[in-house]
Short mmCIF file of C-alpha atoms and ligand atoms in Angstrom, two decimals:
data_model
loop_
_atom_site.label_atom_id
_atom_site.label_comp_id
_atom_site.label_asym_id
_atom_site.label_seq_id
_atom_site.Cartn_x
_atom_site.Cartn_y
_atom_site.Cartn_z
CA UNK A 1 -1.30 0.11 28.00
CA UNK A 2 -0.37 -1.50 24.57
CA UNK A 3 0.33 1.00 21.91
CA UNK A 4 -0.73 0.42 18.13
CA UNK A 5 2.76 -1.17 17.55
CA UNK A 6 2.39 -3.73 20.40
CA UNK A 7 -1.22 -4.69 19.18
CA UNK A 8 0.43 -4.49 15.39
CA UNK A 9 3.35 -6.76 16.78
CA UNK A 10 0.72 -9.19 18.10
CA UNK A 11 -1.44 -9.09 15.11
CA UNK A 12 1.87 -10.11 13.17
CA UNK A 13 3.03 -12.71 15.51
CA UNK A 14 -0.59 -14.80 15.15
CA UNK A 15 0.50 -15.08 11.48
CA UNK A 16 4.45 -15.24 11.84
CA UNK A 17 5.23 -16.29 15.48
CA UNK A 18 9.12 -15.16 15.10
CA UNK A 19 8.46 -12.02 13.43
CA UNK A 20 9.02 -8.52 14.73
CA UNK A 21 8.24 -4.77 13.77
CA UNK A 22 11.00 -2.66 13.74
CA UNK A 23 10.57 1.16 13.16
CA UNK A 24 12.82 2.30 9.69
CA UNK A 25 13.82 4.74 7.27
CA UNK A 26 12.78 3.97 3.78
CA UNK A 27 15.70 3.39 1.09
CA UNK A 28 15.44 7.01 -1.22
CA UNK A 29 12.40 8.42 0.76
CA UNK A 30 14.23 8.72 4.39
CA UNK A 31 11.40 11.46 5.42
CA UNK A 32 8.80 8.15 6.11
CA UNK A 33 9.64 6.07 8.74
CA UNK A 34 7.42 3.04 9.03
CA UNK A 35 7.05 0.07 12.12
CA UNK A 36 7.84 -2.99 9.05
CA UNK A 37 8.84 -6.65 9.80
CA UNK A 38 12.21 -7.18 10.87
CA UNK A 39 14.55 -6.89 7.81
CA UNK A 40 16.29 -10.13 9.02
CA UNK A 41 13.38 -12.60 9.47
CA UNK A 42 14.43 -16.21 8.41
CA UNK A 43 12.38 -16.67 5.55
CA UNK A 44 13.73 -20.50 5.21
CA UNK A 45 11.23 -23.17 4.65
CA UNK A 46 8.05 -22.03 6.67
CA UNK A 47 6.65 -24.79 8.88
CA UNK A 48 3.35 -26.21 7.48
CA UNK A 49 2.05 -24.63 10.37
CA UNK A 50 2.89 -21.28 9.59
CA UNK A 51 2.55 -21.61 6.26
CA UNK A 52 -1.33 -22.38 6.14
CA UNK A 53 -1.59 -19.21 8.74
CA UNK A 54 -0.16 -16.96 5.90
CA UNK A 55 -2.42 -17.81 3.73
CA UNK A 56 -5.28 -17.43 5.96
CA UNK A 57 -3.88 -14.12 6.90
CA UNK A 58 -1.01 -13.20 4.81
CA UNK A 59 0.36 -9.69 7.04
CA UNK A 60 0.84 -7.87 3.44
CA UNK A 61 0.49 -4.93 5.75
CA UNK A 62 4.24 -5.89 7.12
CA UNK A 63 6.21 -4.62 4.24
CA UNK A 64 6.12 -1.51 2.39
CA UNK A 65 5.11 -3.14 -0.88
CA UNK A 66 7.44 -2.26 -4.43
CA UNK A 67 4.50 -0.20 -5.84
CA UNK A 68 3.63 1.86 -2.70
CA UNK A 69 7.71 3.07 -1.85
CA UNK A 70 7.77 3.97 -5.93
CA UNK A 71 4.72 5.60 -5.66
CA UNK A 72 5.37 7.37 -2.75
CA UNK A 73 8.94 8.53 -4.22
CA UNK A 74 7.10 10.01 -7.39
CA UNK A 75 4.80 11.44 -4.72
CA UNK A 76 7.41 13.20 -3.04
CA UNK A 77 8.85 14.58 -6.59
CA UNK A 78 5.34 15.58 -7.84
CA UNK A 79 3.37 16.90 -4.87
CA UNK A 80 1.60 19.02 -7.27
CA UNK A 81 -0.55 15.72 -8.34
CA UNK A 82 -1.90 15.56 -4.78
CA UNK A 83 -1.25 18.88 -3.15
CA UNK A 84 -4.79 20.51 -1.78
CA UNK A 85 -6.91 17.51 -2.98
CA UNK A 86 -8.69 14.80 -1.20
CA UNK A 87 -6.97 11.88 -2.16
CA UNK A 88 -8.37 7.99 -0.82
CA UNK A 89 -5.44 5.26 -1.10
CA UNK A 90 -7.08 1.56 -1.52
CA UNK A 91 -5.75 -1.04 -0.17
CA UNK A 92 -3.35 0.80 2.15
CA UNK A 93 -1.35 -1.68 3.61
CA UNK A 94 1.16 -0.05 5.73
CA UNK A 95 -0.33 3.17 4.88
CA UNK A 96 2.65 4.22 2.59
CA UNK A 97 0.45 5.82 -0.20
CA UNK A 98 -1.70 7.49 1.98
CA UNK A 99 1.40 8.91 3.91
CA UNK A 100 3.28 9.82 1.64
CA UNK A 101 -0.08 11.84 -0.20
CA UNK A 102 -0.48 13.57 3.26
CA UNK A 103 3.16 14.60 3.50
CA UNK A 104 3.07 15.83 -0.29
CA UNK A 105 0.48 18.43 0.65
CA UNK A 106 -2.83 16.79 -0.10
CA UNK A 107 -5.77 18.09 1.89
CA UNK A 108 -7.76 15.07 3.39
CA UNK A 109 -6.45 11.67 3.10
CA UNK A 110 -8.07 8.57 3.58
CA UNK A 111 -6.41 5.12 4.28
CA UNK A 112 -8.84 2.14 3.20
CA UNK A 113 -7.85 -1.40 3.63
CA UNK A 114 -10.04 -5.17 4.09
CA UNK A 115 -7.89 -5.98 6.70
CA UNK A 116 -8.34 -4.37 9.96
CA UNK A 117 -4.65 -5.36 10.97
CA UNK A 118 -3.45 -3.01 7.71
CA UNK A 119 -5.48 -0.13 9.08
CA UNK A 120 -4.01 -0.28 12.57
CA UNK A 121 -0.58 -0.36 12.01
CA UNK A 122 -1.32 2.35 9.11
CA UNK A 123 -2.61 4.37 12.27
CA UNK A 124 0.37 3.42 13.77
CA UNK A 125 2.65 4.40 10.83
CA UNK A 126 0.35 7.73 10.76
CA UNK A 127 1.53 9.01 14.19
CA UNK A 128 4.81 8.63 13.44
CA UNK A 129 5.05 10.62 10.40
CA UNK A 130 2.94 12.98 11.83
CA UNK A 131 0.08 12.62 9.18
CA UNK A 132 -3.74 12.72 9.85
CA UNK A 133 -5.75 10.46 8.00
CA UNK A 134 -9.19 8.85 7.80
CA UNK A 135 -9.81 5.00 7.64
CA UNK A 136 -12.38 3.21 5.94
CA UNK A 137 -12.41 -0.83 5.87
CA UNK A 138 -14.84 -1.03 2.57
CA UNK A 139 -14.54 0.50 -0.37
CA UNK A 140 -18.60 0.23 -1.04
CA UNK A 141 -18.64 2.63 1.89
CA UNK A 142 -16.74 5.40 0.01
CA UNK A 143 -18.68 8.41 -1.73
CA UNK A 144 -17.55 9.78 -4.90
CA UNK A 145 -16.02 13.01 -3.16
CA UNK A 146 -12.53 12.61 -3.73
CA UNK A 147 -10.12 14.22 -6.47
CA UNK A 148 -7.82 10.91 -6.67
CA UNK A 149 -7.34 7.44 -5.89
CA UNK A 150 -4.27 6.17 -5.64
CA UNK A 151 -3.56 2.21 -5.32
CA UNK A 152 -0.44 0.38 -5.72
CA UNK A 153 0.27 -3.44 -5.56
CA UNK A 154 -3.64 -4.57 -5.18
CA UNK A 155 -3.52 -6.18 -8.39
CA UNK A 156 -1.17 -9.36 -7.23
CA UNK A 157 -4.30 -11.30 -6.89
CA UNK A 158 -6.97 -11.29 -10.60
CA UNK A 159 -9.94 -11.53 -8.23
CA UNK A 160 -9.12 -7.86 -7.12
CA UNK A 161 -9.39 -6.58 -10.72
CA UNK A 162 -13.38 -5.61 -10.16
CA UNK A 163 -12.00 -3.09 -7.50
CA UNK A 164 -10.88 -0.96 -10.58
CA UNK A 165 -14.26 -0.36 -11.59
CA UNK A 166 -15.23 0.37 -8.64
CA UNK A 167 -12.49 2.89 -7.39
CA UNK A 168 -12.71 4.64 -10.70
CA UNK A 169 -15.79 5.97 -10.25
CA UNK A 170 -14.72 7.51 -7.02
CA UNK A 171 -12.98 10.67 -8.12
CA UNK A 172 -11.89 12.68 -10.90
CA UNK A 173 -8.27 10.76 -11.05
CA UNK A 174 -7.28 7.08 -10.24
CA UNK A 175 -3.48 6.54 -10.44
CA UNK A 176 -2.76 2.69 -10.21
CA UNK A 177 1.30 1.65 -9.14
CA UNK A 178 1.39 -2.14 -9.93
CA UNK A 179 4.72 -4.21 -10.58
CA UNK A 180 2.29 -7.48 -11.35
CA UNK A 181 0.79 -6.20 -14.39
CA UNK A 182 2.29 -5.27 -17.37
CA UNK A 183 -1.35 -4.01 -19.19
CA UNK A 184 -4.69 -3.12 -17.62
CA UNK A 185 -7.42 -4.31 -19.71
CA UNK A 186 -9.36 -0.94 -19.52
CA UNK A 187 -9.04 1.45 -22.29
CA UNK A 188 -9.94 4.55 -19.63
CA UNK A 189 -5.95 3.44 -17.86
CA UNK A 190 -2.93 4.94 -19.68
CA UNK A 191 0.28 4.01 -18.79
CA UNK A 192 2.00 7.26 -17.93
CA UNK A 193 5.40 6.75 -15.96
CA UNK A 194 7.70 3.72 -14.57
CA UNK A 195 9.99 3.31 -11.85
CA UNK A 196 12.27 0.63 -10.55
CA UNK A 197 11.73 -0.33 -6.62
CA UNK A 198 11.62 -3.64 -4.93
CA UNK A 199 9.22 -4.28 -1.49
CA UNK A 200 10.69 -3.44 1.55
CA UNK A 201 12.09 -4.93 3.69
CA UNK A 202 13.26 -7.18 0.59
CA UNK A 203 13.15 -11.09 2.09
CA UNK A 204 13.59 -12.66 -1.25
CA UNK A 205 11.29 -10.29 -3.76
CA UNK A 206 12.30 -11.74 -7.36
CA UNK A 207 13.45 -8.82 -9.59
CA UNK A 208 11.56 -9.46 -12.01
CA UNK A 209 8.68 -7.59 -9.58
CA UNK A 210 11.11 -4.74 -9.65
CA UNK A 211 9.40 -2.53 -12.89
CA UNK A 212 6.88 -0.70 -11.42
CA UNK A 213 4.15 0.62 -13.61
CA UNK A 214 2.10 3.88 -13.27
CA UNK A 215 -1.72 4.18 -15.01
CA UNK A 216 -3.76 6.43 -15.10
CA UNK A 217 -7.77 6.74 -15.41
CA UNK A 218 -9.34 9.88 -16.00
CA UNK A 219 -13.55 10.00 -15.33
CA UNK A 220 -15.67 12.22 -16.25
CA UNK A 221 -15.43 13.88 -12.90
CA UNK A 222 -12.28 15.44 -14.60
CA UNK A 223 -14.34 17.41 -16.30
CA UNK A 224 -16.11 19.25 -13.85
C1 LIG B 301 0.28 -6.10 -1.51
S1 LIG B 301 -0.49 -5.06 -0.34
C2 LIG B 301 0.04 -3.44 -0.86
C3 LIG B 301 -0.07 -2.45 0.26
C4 LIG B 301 0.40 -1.01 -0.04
N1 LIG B 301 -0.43 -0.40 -1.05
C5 LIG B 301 1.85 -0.99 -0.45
O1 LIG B 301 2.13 -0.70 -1.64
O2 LIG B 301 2.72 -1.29 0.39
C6 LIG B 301 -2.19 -5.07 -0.89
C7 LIG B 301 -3.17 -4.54 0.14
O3 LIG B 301 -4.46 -4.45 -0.49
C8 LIG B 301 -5.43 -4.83 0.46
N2 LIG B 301 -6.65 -5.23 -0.27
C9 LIG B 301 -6.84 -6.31 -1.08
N3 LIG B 301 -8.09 -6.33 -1.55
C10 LIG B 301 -8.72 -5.23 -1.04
C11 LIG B 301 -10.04 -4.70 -1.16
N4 LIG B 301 -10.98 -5.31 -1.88
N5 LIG B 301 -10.35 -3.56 -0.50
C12 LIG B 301 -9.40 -2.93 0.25
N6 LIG B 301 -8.13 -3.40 0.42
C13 LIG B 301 -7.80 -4.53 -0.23
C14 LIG B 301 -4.77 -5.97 1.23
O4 LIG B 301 -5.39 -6.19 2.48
C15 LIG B 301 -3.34 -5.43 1.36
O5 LIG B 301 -3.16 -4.68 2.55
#
């Protein structure tokens, strides 16, 4: 029977037929091991052929993105910020956020990603860190009964900036990681903390991606 990394290996291959998942340690955060593309895939000129598959279906779920592994570092230093709470990462991708909450102590997790490739290997990536987690595909089908959001590297694309509006109304706390943005354009998001990390594994990342930022939004939840 195929195991969530086989199906995740296939699910890779449709986009990037030479590709591979290989199971690793992260660089400064060895306690998460994630199944991530092969560190030596030949990023060389993609064939047109494979190049109008990535952007059809680009496999961000591959890499443990910049924003996520500095995230989940601070995470791992501050597990008072998630510790006990219920805590809903969006736009999981490999699932590091969400991981990384669950191993710092939070209560209930949930992984939520568009792409239903992202939310298997995240199941994948679950198991082997030991971590129980929920999954959700939309964030329109979250309630507001969570203490913090958490999402890092969604903003690479401007038609995702709506999702803030939308995620900040889910609990008391949204912390946004981004190394894309240098400003949010919401007076509720402080910047509160940066941290230098570049995606994993790095095929090419330019460094000037390599300042992560750290917001935060507080709602009236807070209050409460
Ligand atoms: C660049 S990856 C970052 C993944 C992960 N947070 C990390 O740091 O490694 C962005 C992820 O956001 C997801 N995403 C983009 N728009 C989304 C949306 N509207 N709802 C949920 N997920 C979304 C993508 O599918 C992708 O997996």
């Amino acid at each position: 029977m195929d195991t969530k990394i086989d199906k995740s290996k296939a699910a890779l291959r449709r986009t990037l037929p030479d590709a591979d998942l290989e199971i690793v340690q992260l660089p400064s955060l060895e306690q998460i091991r994630l199944a991530l593309i092969n560190a030596d895939y030949q990023t060389g000129p993609l064939p047109a052929e494979v190049m109008y598959r990535v952007i059809a279906n680009p496999a961000y779920w591959a890499f443990c993105w910049g924003s996520g592994l500095a995230l989940a570092r601070w995470l791992s230093q501050n597990p008072e910020v998630v510790k006990g709470k219920r805590v809903v990462d969006v736009g999981c991708g490999c699932g590091i956020g969400a991981i990384a909450a669950k191993l710092a102590g939070a209560a209930y997790v949930v992984a939520c990603d568009n792409d239903e490739d992202a939310l298997l290997i995240t199941q994948a990536n679950a198991e082997l860190n030991g971590a129980t987690l929920d999954y959700a595909a939309d964030v329109a089908d979250l309630t507001a009964d969570f203490d913090l959001v958490l999402m890092a590297d969604v903003l690479y694309d401007k038609s995702n900036y709506p999702l803030l509006q939308l995620v900040k109304k889910l609990a008391a706390q949204t912390i946004v990681a981004d190394s894309r943005i240098g400003t949010i354009d919401d007076a509720d998001f402080q910047l509160f903390h940066t941290a230098q990390a570049l995606t994993y594994p790095n095929l090419g990342e330019f460094d000037e991606f390599k300042d992560v930022r750290f917001f935060r939004a507080c709602s009236p939840l807070a209050a409460g």
